XYZ file of N, CA and C in Angstrom:
867
model
N 7.909 -16.734 5.977
C 6.830 -16.338 5.486
C 6.724 -15.777 3.950
N 7.644 -14.754 3.672
C 7.882 -14.284 2.323
C 9.674 -14.190 1.873
N 9.783 -14.158 0.585
C 11.185 -14.038 0.406
C 12.045 -12.841 1.281
N 11.318 -11.793 1.295
C 11.808 -10.622 1.978
C 12.048 -10.886 3.719
N 11.248 -11.925 4.028
C 11.378 -12.297 5.321
C 12.325 -13.095 5.693
N 12.394 -14.423 4.920
C 13.454 -15.258 5.088
C 14.948 -14.905 4.492
N 14.765 -13.657 3.416
C 15.988 -13.360 2.753
C 15.813 -11.528 2.860
N 15.810 -11.076 3.962
C 15.315 -9.478 3.845
C 15.902 -8.481 3.682
N 17.250 -8.651 3.014
C 17.993 -7.280 2.813
C 18.451 -7.649 1.328
N 17.701 -6.447 0.390
C 18.302 -6.175 -0.989
C 18.881 -4.989 -1.065
N 20.103 -5.184 -1.385
C 20.806 -3.810 -1.366
C 22.193 -3.746 -2.351
N 22.704 -2.387 -2.571
C 23.640 -2.263 -3.416
C 24.666 -3.635 -3.465
N 25.225 -3.929 -4.791
C 26.258 -5.381 -4.736
C 25.332 -6.616 -4.360
N 23.854 -6.633 -4.100
C 23.172 -7.919 -3.912
C 22.807 -8.723 -5.010
N 22.810 -9.759 -5.080
C 22.359 -10.707 -6.094
C 21.126 -10.646 -6.515
N 20.930 -9.824 -7.537
C 19.031 -9.808 -8.093
C 18.748 -10.983 -8.768
N 19.376 -11.999 -8.937
C 18.570 -13.271 -9.556
C 17.645 -13.744 -8.932
N 17.310 -13.623 -7.318
C 16.274 -14.147 -6.862
C 15.168 -12.938 -7.202
N 15.127 -12.112 -6.918
C 14.317 -10.722 -7.924
C 13.855 -10.882 -8.843
N 14.562 -11.307 -9.712
C 14.181 -11.539 -10.965
C 13.502 -12.768 -11.249
N 13.485 -13.723 -10.409
C 12.866 -14.840 -10.481
C 11.494 -14.771 -9.665
N 11.540 -13.955 -8.789
C 10.293 -13.555 -8.149
C 9.382 -12.933 -9.172
N 9.992 -11.872 -9.661
C 9.008 -10.948 -10.503
C 8.547 -11.960 -11.825
N 9.073 -12.923 -12.273
C 8.524 -13.593 -13.394
C 7.741 -14.701 -12.721
N 8.117 -15.020 -11.577
C 6.903 -15.811 -10.994
C 5.774 -15.379 -10.589
N 5.740 -14.048 -10.222
C 4.382 -13.322 -10.084
C 3.657 -13.096 -11.107
N 4.311 -12.902 -12.186
C 3.855 -12.575 -13.577
C 3.173 -14.173 -14.132
N 3.982 -14.933 -13.486
C 3.136 -16.152 -14.142
C 2.063 -16.865 -13.536
N 1.741 -16.123 -11.943
C 0.509 -16.323 -11.465
C -0.501 -15.689 -12.279
N -0.158 -14.640 -12.455
C -1.508 -13.701 -13.063
C -1.570 -13.994 -14.480
N -0.922 -14.413 -15.069
C -1.044 -15.087 -16.546
C -1.995 -16.353 -16.349
N -1.537 -17.243 -15.352
C -2.068 -18.430 -15.412
C -3.544 -18.293 -14.732
N -3.697 -17.401 -14.023
C -5.408 -17.002 -13.570
C -5.751 -16.360 -14.564
N -5.469 -15.365 -15.620
C -6.061 -14.961 -16.783
C -6.650 -16.088 -17.456
N -5.670 -17.146 -17.612
C -6.059 -18.466 -18.826
C -7.348 -19.452 -18.177
N -6.928 -19.466 -16.656
C -8.127 -19.916 -16.220
C -9.427 -19.425 -16.384
N -9.264 -18.201 -16.037
C -10.631 -17.189 -16.243
C -11.263 -17.354 -17.658
N -10.241 -17.165 -18.544
C -10.939 -17.175 -19.911
C -11.397 -18.575 -20.363
N -10.904 -19.736 -20.284
C -11.307 -21.168 -20.289
C -12.786 -21.095 -19.554
N -13.056 -20.919 -18.349
C -14.293 -20.923 -17.466
C -15.384 -20.145 -18.071
N -14.814 -18.697 -18.950
C -15.991 -17.840 -19.573
C -15.966 -18.571 -20.929
N -15.203 -19.343 -21.359
C -15.841 -19.945 -22.685
C -16.604 -21.219 -22.213
N -16.168 -21.709 -21.238
C -17.017 -22.762 -21.030
C -18.283 -22.625 -20.556
N -18.632 -21.576 -20.056
C -19.996 -20.833 -19.784
C -20.898 -20.011 -20.947
N -19.869 -20.025 -21.932
C -20.459 -19.609 -23.250
C -20.989 -18.109 -23.375
N -19.988 -17.639 -22.473
C -20.152 -16.039 -22.599
C -19.330 -15.067 -23.469
N -19.371 -14.123 -24.142
C -18.056 -13.099 -24.436
C -17.624 -12.421 -23.603
N -16.558 -11.558 -24.023
C -15.714 -10.537 -22.839
C -17.015 -9.653 -22.467
N -17.818 -9.195 -23.566
C -18.739 -7.877 -23.272
C -19.607 -8.462 -22.121
N -20.361 -9.723 -22.266
C -21.003 -10.425 -21.479
C -20.785 -10.389 -20.026
N -19.447 -11.075 -20.016
C -18.934 -11.038 -18.616
C -18.816 -9.705 -17.808
N -18.240 -8.795 -18.822
C -17.989 -7.514 -18.189
C -19.039 -6.919 -17.689
N -20.096 -7.153 -18.321
C -21.665 -6.427 -17.749
C -21.937 -6.994 -16.843
N -21.811 -8.506 -16.697
C -22.022 -8.803 -15.143
C -21.368 -8.874 -13.892
N -19.774 -8.310 -14.144
C -19.039 -7.772 -13.231
C -19.069 -6.324 -12.790
N -19.319 -5.715 -13.902
C -19.404 -4.067 -14.062
C -17.941 -3.497 -14.456
N -17.278 -4.200 -15.577
C -16.134 -3.921 -16.141
C -16.598 -4.029 -17.946
N -15.634 -3.135 -18.604
C -15.824 -3.286 -19.894
C -14.857 -4.411 -20.589
N -15.552 -4.637 -21.721
C -14.852 -6.214 -22.228
C -12.998 -5.738 -22.522
N -12.812 -4.718 -22.591
C -11.416 -4.529 -22.741
C -10.898 -4.715 -21.449
N -11.580 -4.315 -20.178
C -10.834 -4.653 -18.810
C -10.603 -5.969 -18.527
N -11.814 -7.115 -19.083
C -12.029 -8.377 -19.072
C -10.707 -9.018 -19.949
N -10.526 -8.270 -20.961
C -9.476 -8.630 -21.780
C -8.110 -8.551 -21.110
N -7.876 -7.502 -20.318
C -6.651 -7.292 -19.456
C -6.335 -8.343 -18.509
N -7.596 -8.610 -17.837
C -7.751 -9.719 -16.845
C -7.007 -11.299 -17.330
N -7.795 -11.519 -18.728
C -7.228 -12.937 -19.120
C -6.398 -12.794 -19.838
N -5.517 -11.688 -20.069
C -4.265 -11.698 -20.495
C -2.794 -11.180 -19.715
N -3.306 -11.267 -18.085
C -2.278 -11.030 -17.214
C -1.998 -9.686 -17.748
N -2.707 -8.756 -17.998
C -2.033 -7.276 -17.733
C -2.501 -6.450 -17.049
N -3.689 -7.025 -16.090
C -4.362 -6.295 -15.319
C -4.879 -7.234 -14.071
N -4.587 -6.892 -12.837
C -4.747 -8.025 -11.985
C -5.951 -7.658 -11.113
N -7.375 -8.727 -11.117
C -8.349 -8.391 -10.392
C -8.218 -8.250 -8.972
N -9.094 -7.308 -8.202
C -9.507 -7.544 -6.844
C -9.593 -8.736 -5.930
N -9.778 -9.174 -4.912
C -10.382 -10.368 -4.276
C -11.884 -10.343 -4.510
N -12.550 -9.011 -4.591
C -13.915 -8.962 -4.660
C -14.321 -9.447 -6.385
N -13.506 -9.140 -7.272
C -13.708 -9.145 -8.503
C -13.634 -10.624 -8.788
N -12.302 -11.215 -8.333
C -12.182 -12.892 -8.301
C -13.555 -13.593 -7.539
N -13.974 -13.129 -6.781
C -15.270 -13.765 -5.943
C -16.410 -14.015 -6.902
N -16.656 -12.750 -7.463
C -17.921 -12.415 -8.464
C -17.818 -13.212 -9.539
N -16.522 -13.285 -10.259
C -16.407 -13.958 -11.438
C -16.510 -15.639 -10.921
N -15.657 -15.937 -10.183
C -16.200 -17.298 -9.726
C -17.660 -17.526 -9.687
N -18.288 -16.989 -9.037
C -19.949 -17.374 -8.818
C -20.346 -16.980 -10.441
N -20.122 -16.134 -10.917
C -21.091 -15.443 -12.399
C -20.927 -16.870 -13.240
N -19.461 -17.332 -13.047
C -18.836 -18.328 -14.036
C -19.198 -19.639 -13.682
N -19.784 -19.933 -12.518
C -20.093 -21.067 -11.773
C -19.093 -21.996 -11.819
N -18.132 -21.486 -11.450
C -16.443 -22.061 -11.132
C -16.411 -23.104 -9.773
N -17.438 -23.100 -9.340
C -17.272 -24.041 -7.726
C -16.047 -23.813 -7.177
N -15.499 -22.419 -6.849
C -14.504 -22.050 -6.267
C -13.175 -22.256 -6.885
N -13.084 -22.796 -8.031
C -11.643 -22.693 -8.994
C -10.923 -21.114 -8.732
N -11.573 -20.415 -9.128
C -11.080 -19.040 -9.660
C -10.712 -18.203 -7.594
N -11.443 -18.860 -6.958
C -11.481 -18.403 -5.572
C -9.959 -18.910 -4.907
N -9.690 -20.031 -5.455
C -8.356 -20.656 -4.873
C -7.011 -20.252 -5.259
N -7.443 -19.049 -6.522
C -6.185 -18.286 -7.056
C -5.911 -16.746 -6.003
N -7.103 -16.667 -5.210
C -7.044 -14.942 -4.571
C -5.615 -15.048 -3.851
N -5.283 -15.687 -2.972
C -4.227 -15.242 -2.294
C -2.882 -15.346 -3.317
N -2.380 -15.861 -4.057
C -1.460 -15.845 -4.758
C -1.543 -14.644 -5.825
N -2.822 -14.330 -6.059
C -3.231 -13.167 -7.168
C -2.627 -12.028 -6.363
N -3.316 -11.861 -5.202
C -3.266 -10.740 -4.162
C -1.709 -10.394 -3.984
N -0.923 -11.189 -3.704
C 0.638 -11.093 -3.220
C 1.170 -10.506 -4.565
N 0.844 -11.158 -6.031
C 1.283 -10.641 -7.221
C 1.236 -9.218 -7.447
N 0.003 -8.621 -6.941
C -0.141 -7.329 -7.588
C 0.981 -6.440 -6.756
N 1.799 -6.696 -5.778
C 2.606 -5.788 -5.367
C 4.013 -6.228 -5.789
N 4.700 -4.946 -5.867
C 6.065 -5.306 -6.340
C 6.705 -6.352 -5.354
N 7.554 -7.091 -5.865
C 8.344 -7.999 -5.276
C 9.104 -7.482 -3.592
N 9.537 -6.150 -3.784
C 10.503 -5.649 -2.778
C 9.193 -5.503 -1.446
N 8.055 -5.472 -1.835
C 6.804 -5.007 -0.709
C 6.265 -6.112 -0.363
N 6.179 -7.190 -1.033
C 5.316 -8.319 -0.713
C 5.681 -8.724 0.550
N 6.542 -8.872 1.437
C 6.878 -9.332 2.545
C 6.301 -8.232 3.713
N 6.191 -6.765 3.398
C 5.722 -5.686 4.300
C 3.980 -5.883 3.925
N 3.485 -6.187 2.861
C 2.309 -5.999 2.643
C 1.420 -7.579 3.333
N 2.168 -8.221 3.759
C 1.872 -9.901 4.250
C 1.786 -9.362 5.970
N 2.577 -8.359 6.444
C 2.727 -8.205 7.706
C 1.657 -7.074 8.044
N 1.181 -6.364 7.335
C 0.369 -5.452 7.310
C -0.934 -5.908 8.050
N -1.654 -6.894 7.300
C -2.466 -7.838 7.533
C -2.818 -8.783 8.659
N -1.255 -8.634 9.673
C -1.031 -9.425 10.644
C -1.022 -8.302 11.613
N -0.999 -7.202 11.426
C -0.440 -6.228 12.481
C -1.384 -6.026 13.558
N -0.808 -5.982 14.788
C -1.450 -5.472 15.970
C -1.127 -3.831 16.070
N -0.046 -3.569 15.548
C 0.446 -1.966 15.844
C 1.256 -1.981 14.466
N 0.990 -0.446 13.882
C 2.096 -0.052 12.825
C 2.381 1.399 13.418
N 3.736 1.615 13.516
C 4.115 2.975 13.345
C 4.747 3.237 12.211
N 4.741 4.399 11.598
C 5.261 4.895 10.493
C 5.698 6.077 10.599
N 6.684 6.510 9.970
C 7.934 7.800 9.945
C 7.712 8.062 8.357
N 7.575 9.314 8.384
C 7.289 9.449 6.693
C 8.014 10.792 6.610
N 9.239 10.899 5.562
C 9.950 12.215 5.521
C 9.648 12.774 3.951
N 9.270 11.981 3.088
C 9.483 11.945 1.634
C 7.856 12.022 0.801
N 7.112 11.374 1.206
C 5.605 11.667 0.602
C 4.554 11.144 1.788
N 3.516 11.110 1.799
C 2.576 10.863 2.649
C 2.525 9.138 2.895
N 2.418 8.575 3.474
C 2.284 7.027 3.804
C 1.230 6.433 2.974
N 1.373 5.346 1.925
C 0.394 4.993 1.321
C -0.557 4.439 1.843
N -0.671 4.281 3.176
C -1.895 4.022 3.680
C -2.914 5.469 4.157
N -2.432 6.277 3.865
C -3.170 7.553 4.048
C -3.412 7.992 2.580
N -3.011 7.766 1.860
C -3.311 8.134 0.679
C -4.299 8.263 -0.344
N -4.942 9.325 -0.681
C -6.086 9.275 -1.842
C -5.969 8.712 -2.991
N -6.988 8.026 -4.061
C -6.447 7.699 -5.063
C -5.896 8.397 -6.007
N -6.173 9.884 -5.815
C -5.616 11.007 -6.882
C -4.195 11.145 -6.816
N -3.859 11.278 -5.272
C -2.402 11.461 -5.064
C -1.477 10.240 -5.118
N -2.335 9.019 -5.102
C -1.190 7.982 -5.401
C -0.996 7.823 -6.558
N -2.114 7.986 -7.755
C -1.872 8.150 -9.240
C -0.878 9.070 -9.592
N -0.890 10.529 -8.855
C 0.113 11.127 -9.396
C 1.285 10.660 -8.858
N 1.665 10.179 -7.731
C 3.110 9.510 -7.545
C 3.500 8.723 -8.549
N 2.797 7.644 -8.654
C 3.333 6.849 -9.585
C 3.218 7.074 -11.309
N 2.710 8.123 -11.402
C 2.843 8.899 -12.763
C 3.974 9.527 -12.830
N 4.868 9.930 -11.873
C 5.970 10.629 -11.815
C 7.320 9.948 -12.142
N 6.954 8.281 -11.899
C 8.027 7.086 -11.874
C 8.828 7.498 -13.034
N 10.262 7.182 -13.030
C 10.961 7.029 -14.295
C 12.371 6.095 -13.859
N 12.259 5.226 -14.769
C 11.501 5.276 -16.087
C 9.943 5.034 -16.253
N 9.042 5.562 -16.845
C 7.561 5.519 -16.864
C 7.235 4.027 -16.568
N 5.982 3.981 -15.764
C 5.235 2.723 -15.648
C 4.146 2.481 -16.784
N 3.693 1.485 -17.324
C 2.877 1.586 -18.213
C 1.676 1.648 -17.534
N 0.571 2.134 -18.487
C -0.945 2.785 -17.809
C -1.385 1.332 -16.858
N -1.574 0.311 -17.701
C -1.897 -0.953 -16.861
C -1.138 -1.106 -15.725
N 0.022 -1.277 -15.407
C 0.710 -1.047 -14.117
C 0.199 -0.434 -13.150
N 0.352 1.136 -13.718
C -0.128 2.376 -12.864
C -1.205 1.765 -12.237
N -2.439 1.415 -12.962
C -3.657 1.186 -12.263
C -3.344 0.139 -11.364
N -2.841 -0.814 -11.808
C -2.868 -2.161 -10.832
C -2.186 -1.765 -9.424
N -1.017 -0.854 -9.267
C -0.360 -0.479 -8.317
C -1.079 0.453 -7.360
N -2.117 1.351 -8.057
C -2.816 2.283 -7.322
C -4.026 1.567 -6.590
N -4.345 0.652 -7.134
C -5.722 -0.365 -6.675
C -5.042 -1.306 -5.535
N -3.696 -1.609 -5.861
C -3.267 -2.490 -4.586
C -2.885 -1.604 -3.589
N -2.429 -0.142 -3.843
C -2.128 0.509 -2.523
C -3.702 0.829 -1.792
N -4.792 1.146 -2.658
C -6.140 1.461 -2.033
C -6.530 0.380 -1.122
N -6.151 -1.070 -1.707
C -6.776 -2.100 -1.369
C -6.147 -2.326 0.113
N -4.988 -1.716 0.566
C -4.425 -2.040 1.859
C -4.992 -1.111 2.941
N -5.757 -0.026 2.508
C -6.213 0.829 3.515
C -7.323 0.000 4.352
N -7.896 -1.236 3.738
C -8.817 -1.807 4.678
C -8.521 -2.345 6.088
N -7.078 -1.920 6.212
C -6.454 -1.877 7.926
C -7.005 -1.153 8.835
N -8.003 -0.178 8.068
C -8.597 0.974 9.099
C -9.803 0.451 9.530
N -10.632 -0.552 8.781
C -11.570 -1.012 9.253
C -11.850 -2.562 9.683
N -10.552 -3.017 10.002
C -10.475 -4.318 10.487
C -10.578 -4.638 11.991
N -11.230 -5.750 12.067
C -11.488 -5.940 13.726
C -11.085 -6.921 14.338
N -10.086 -7.012 15.336
C -10.158 -5.987 16.273
C -9.254 -5.051 15.062
N -9.330 -3.873 15.672
C -8.668 -2.556 15.123
C -7.167 -2.631 15.305
N -6.423 -2.383 14.534
C -4.956 -2.260 15.113
C -4.717 -0.948 15.294
N -3.492 -0.586 16.226
C -3.152 0.811 16.782
C -2.153 1.456 15.338
N -2.789 2.401 15.066
C -1.997 2.729 13.498
C -1.324 4.207 13.915
N 0.027 4.448 13.984
C 0.443 5.700 14.561
C 1.417 6.285 13.163
N 1.110 7.693 12.994
C 1.744 8.076 11.691
C 2.441 9.325 12.270
N 3.813 9.670 11.914
C 4.499 11.009 11.850
C 4.884 11.364 10.813
N 4.860 12.292 10.283
C 5.286 12.872 8.942
C 5.812 14.289 9.096
N 6.951 14.566 8.354
C 7.361 16.127 8.082
C 6.527 17.297 8.080
N 6.567 18.215 8.014
C 6.006 19.286 7.816
C 6.032 19.261 5.956
N 7.336 19.169 5.463
C 7.722 19.237 3.997
C 6.948 18.355 3.288
N 6.473 17.196 3.966
C 5.524 16.062 3.001
C 4.286 16.667 2.603
N 3.924 17.452 3.598
C 2.652 17.885 3.599
C 2.592 19.332 2.626
N 3.867 19.960 2.335
C 3.679 21.195 1.555
C 4.294 20.869 -0.086
N 4.738 19.573 -0.102
C 4.726 19.376 -1.369
C 3.603 18.997 -2.160
N 3.260 19.618 -3.294
C 2.174 19.464 -4.005
C 1.972 18.629 -5.344
N 2.331 17.290 -5.004
C 2.563 16.326 -5.737
C 0.893 16.161 -6.509
N 0.519 16.277 -7.802
C -0.208 16.450 -8.533
C -1.259 17.559 -8.650
N -0.809 18.716 -8.204
C -1.353 19.779 -8.163
C -2.214 20.300 -6.607
N -2.717 21.464 -6.819
C -3.219 22.051 -5.624
C -4.661 21.310 -5.446
N -5.264 21.014 -6.493
C -6.377 20.443 -6.021
C -6.270 18.748 -5.547
N -5.354 18.119 -5.751
C -4.884 16.688 -5.519
C -4.538 17.177 -4.205
N -3.709 18.127 -3.806
C -3.212 18.036 -2.204
C -4.206 18.577 -1.572
N -5.259 19.474 -1.813
C -6.351 19.859 -0.839
C -7.106 18.528 -0.655
N -7.435 17.829 -1.525
C -8.255 16.468 -1.419
C -7.424 15.558 -0.198
N -6.232 15.550 -0.495
C -5.272 14.905 0.300
C -5.139 15.000 1.671
N -5.099 16.389 2.113
C -5.084 16.960 3.506
C -6.417 17.071 4.158
N -7.287 17.099 3.271
C -8.808 16.811 3.717
C -8.811 15.317 4.280
N -8.486 14.730 3.462
C -8.434 13.147 3.863
C -7.376 12.870 5.019
N -6.538 13.526 5.202
C -6.112 13.007 6.331
C -6.457 13.744 7.739
N -7.322 14.867 7.628
C -8.180 15.409 8.659
C -9.298 14.188 9.350
N -9.828 14.073 8.143
C -10.822 12.627 8.415
C -10.303 11.291 9.147
N -8.821 11.226 8.616
C -8.524 9.522 9.070
C -8.112 9.909 10.120
N -7.481 10.970 10.716
C -6.941 11.444 11.709
C -8.085 11.104 13.047
N -9.224 11.250 12.553
C -10.531 11.266 13.565
C -10.736 9.844 14.213
N -10.369 8.917 13.466
C -10.394 7.668 13.855
C -10.037 7.235 15.109
N -10.612 6.334 15.860
C -10.541 6.122 17.188
C -9.051 5.346 17.197
N -8.689 4.473 16.302
C -7.278 3.498 16.265
C -6.137 4.510 15.475
N -6.499 5.781 15.149
C -5.228 6.062 14.158
C -5.017 7.637 15.516
N -3.594 7.629 15.079
C -2.808 9.087 16.096
C -1.889 9.402 14.882
N -2.117 10.580 14.304
C -1.402 11.103 13.188
C -0.795 12.635 13.945
N 0.500 12.734 13.476
C 1.214 14.033 14.241
C 2.226 14.556 12.891
N 2.520 15.542 12.944
C 3.468 16.562 12.328
C 4.536 16.930 12.801
N 5.718 16.237 12.440
C 6.954 17.114 13.000
C 7.043 18.344 11.799
N 7.056 19.577 12.663
C 7.153 21.114 12.190
C 8.229 21.213 11.622
N 8.372 22.008 10.568
C 10.058 22.187 10.092
C 10.879 23.217 10.940
N 10.170 23.785 11.413
C 11.205 24.415 12.594
C 11.420 24.261 14.015
N 11.191 22.549 14.246
C 11.461 22.114 15.222
C 13.024 21.722 15.294
N 13.553 21.934 16.305
C 14.995 21.931 16.945
C 15.564 20.841 16.649
N 15.132 19.594 17.152
C 15.171 18.099 17.322
C 14.244 17.133 16.362
N 15.168 16.301 15.707
C 14.395 15.409 15.188
C 15.334 14.239 15.082
N 14.835 13.188 15.678
C 15.575 11.863 15.831
C 15.191 11.172 14.685
N 14.290 11.319 13.680
C 14.329 10.773 12.472
C 14.983 11.385 11.056
N 16.216 11.640 11.456
C 16.744 12.211 10.100
C 17.598 11.057 9.066
N 17.490 9.725 10.213
C 18.112 8.429 9.399
C 17.029 8.572 8.031
N 15.726 8.634 8.027
C 14.906 8.630 6.775
C 13.624 7.841 7.280
N 12.841 7.818 6.280
C 11.428 6.906 6.926
C 11.612 5.337 7.084
N 10.864 5.170 8.142
C 10.741 3.859 8.459
C 9.643 3.476 8.984
N 9.282 1.791 9.250
C 8.000 1.499 9.910
C 8.612 0.306 10.951
N 7.842 0.192 12.006
C 7.800 -0.742 12.702
C 6.417 -1.256 12.996
N 6.795 -2.882 12.734
C 5.239 -3.488 12.468
C 5.282 -4.491 13.999
N 4.357 -4.530 14.472
C 4.172 -5.575 15.933
C 3.170 -6.439 15.257
N 3.263 -7.641 15.256
C 2.590 -8.627 14.642
C 1.677 -9.209 15.531
N 0.598 -9.986 15.525
C -0.131 -10.376 16.522
C 0.490 -11.392 17.586
N 0.989 -11.985 17.026
C 1.984 -13.065 17.979
C 3.203 -12.087 18.696
N 3.092 -10.641 18.779
C 4.136 -9.985 19.779
C 5.502 -9.550 19.019
N 5.740 -10.362 17.767
C 6.819 -10.109 17.269
C 6.966 -8.858 16.545
N 8.209 -7.987 16.646
C 7.995 -6.835 15.660
C 9.248 -7.186 14.487
N 8.809 -6.043 13.741
C 9.711 -6.056 12.307
C 9.832 -4.732 12.183
N 11.095 -4.288 11.583
C 11.180 -3.143 10.940
C 11.663 -3.034 9.341
N 10.813 -2.242 9.025
C 10.712 -1.985 7.420
C 11.490 -0.473 7.100
N 12.008 -0.706 5.993
C 13.093 0.374 5.326
C 12.872 0.312 3.975
N 12.710 1.076 3.200
C 12.393 1.269 1.897
C 12.859 2.801 1.108
N 13.821 2.233 -0.017
C 14.378 3.527 -0.778
C 14.525 3.328 -2.161
N 14.221 4.096 -2.700
C 14.350 3.528 -4.576
C 14.142 1.990 -4.861
N 13.218 1.927 -4.503
C 12.189 0.544 -4.624
C 13.496 -0.815 -4.338
N 14.513 -0.347 -3.197
C 15.272 -1.355 -2.325
C 14.717 -1.488 -1.050
N 14.483 -2.432 -0.253
C 13.846 -2.627 0.863
C 14.527 -3.598 1.454
N 14.423 -3.442 3.179
C 14.955 -4.330 3.938
C 13.904 -4.495 5.141
N 13.431 -5.732 5.087
C 12.716 -6.083 6.084
C 13.352 -7.198 7.472
N 13.781 -6.204 8.401
C 14.517 -6.390 9.302
C 13.936 -7.396 10.492
N 14.471 -8.584 10.597
C 13.831 -9.539 11.529
C 14.341 -9.488 12.969
N 15.707 -8.900 13.237
C 16.357 -9.097 14.260
C 15.580 -8.396 15.457
N 15.014 -8.710 16.348
C 14.461 -8.359 17.486
C 14.838 -6.976 18.297
N 16.138 -7.204 18.199
C 17.113 -5.617 18.832
C 16.691 -4.540 17.833
N 17.079 -5.029 16.719
C 16.845 -3.543 15.653
C 15.585 -2.927 15.618
N 14.407 -3.973 15.784
C 13.308 -3.628 15.458
C 12.682 -2.793 17.088
N 13.461 -3.237 18.158
C 13.148 -2.787 19.578
C 13.624 -1.438 19.285
N 14.895 -0.905 18.864
C 15.413 0.143 18.995
C 14.682 1.068 17.951
N 14.494 0.689 16.980
C 13.581 1.718 15.886
C 12.227 2.139 16.515
N 11.550 1.036 17.448
C 10.547 1.274 18.066
C 10.844 2.652 19.061
N 11.862 2.326 19.890
C 12.078 3.154 20.878
C 12.721 4.739 20.092
N 13.221 4.437 18.936
C 13.702 5.857 18.218
C 11.894 6.635 17.911
N 11.332 5.728 17.635
C 9.850 6.292 17.071
C 9.322 6.930 17.951
N 9.436 6.564 19.286
C 8.780 6.830 20.668
C 9.505 8.364 20.809
N 10.840 8.608 20.604
C 11.354 9.913 20.520
C 10.833 10.850 19.859
N 10.702 10.200 18.394
C 10.250 11.284 17.460
C 8.917 11.647 17.601
N 8.111 10.744 18.099
C 6.662 11.092 18.491
C 6.632 12.035 19.534
N 7.261 12.405 20.524
C 7.691 13.090 21.899
C 8.128 14.554 20.992
N 8.886 14.278 20.109
C 9.240 15.595 19.805
C 8.458 16.302 18.548
N 7.378 15.530 17.781
C 6.677 15.935 17.177
C 5.535 16.729 17.744
N 4.247 17.449 17.095
C 3.212 17.878 17.645
C 2.393 17.071 17.985
N 1.602 17.234 19.041
C 0.501 16.395 19.321
C -0.487 16.346 18.482
N -1.427 14.998 18.395
C -2.138 14.861 17.389
C -3.314 16.196 17.073
N -3.697 16.634 18.521
C -4.394 17.616 18.168
C -4.061 19.286 17.576
N -2.793 19.320 18.184
C -2.135 20.330 17.001
C -1.905 20.146 15.854
N -1.683 18.930 15.584
C -1.048 18.470 14.225
C -2.539 18.656 13.237
N -3.463 18.214 13.804
C -4.733 18.675 12.927
C -4.733 20.269 12.952
N -4.859 21.004 13.956
C -4.783 22.460 13.645
C -3.889 23.054 12.503
N -2.726 22.338 12.524
C -1.418 22.586 11.596
C -1.901 21.831 10.052
N -2.839 21.278 9.907
C -2.984 20.639 8.486
C -4.206 21.489 8.348
N -4.942 22.004 9.179
C -6.229 23.035 8.652
C -5.731 24.094 8.227
N -4.403 24.820 8.862
C -3.778 25.900 8.505
C -3.215 26.074 7.261
N -2.421 24.760 6.537
C -2.231 24.371 5.334
C -3.107 24.517 4.304
N -4.311 23.633 4.728
C -5.413 23.934 4.071
C -5.978 25.256 3.333
N -5.967 26.375 4.345
C -6.020 27.909 4.118
C -5.077 28.366 3.102
N -4.160 27.747 3.025
C -3.274 28.286 2.388
C -3.357 27.844 0.654
N -4.067 27.036 0.503
C -4.119 26.310 -0.773
C -5.662 26.939 -1.549
């Protein structure tokens, strides 16, 4: 499927030459797409400002697309193809450009999310990316050290928000989230950002295909002390275990390990507050802001 799945483990002492090659390959895709877009724009007799007006962007943003400094969304690619009368030439790039918008260590997981029948997510550091607001996401990326450049931050924010179309997919996958109380109490981005984030959690928890639970700080038992993890069940019923820390990831394809993680998640769910009690808990946290 992806590099992460065929060679899923990247850890301390591992050869990172493959990762460097993949990073360069992804950037090469973005640059090549940008050059193609520029060629088609010039062929159409448009300057960047004219194309920007048609697509709803500034000339500077069009320049970023063409120079490979910013990755356009699939919707922008479709509109650019139609606007430039490209006959589908730009649309052919969509899959590769979409893959390139994610860091290499996450590309395997990003593809799995698109094929998910069920997602089980346990979080103990920050709110899961699928549940984040734009402001919360931007605050997290702004705290990265070494710092990310502004274009890359915006690229990462857009990519993370784009993943949230999983909530509207049909047929809808089953999405279960358990997070620790500590995750909800750390005010990344400030009080207003966190208020919006908690309100977003309450809205999302009301979706029919979403179960959201909180592991309270005074809980005496927690089977999730090993840290955050995700269990994905693909539409073909195959399960995967994904674990990430410090931009090092493991996408485990061993059915036994994935099944054990799913069982562990079941125990965590039983130890956490029920979905209804969790909503009440979040509502109380909102009153404290």
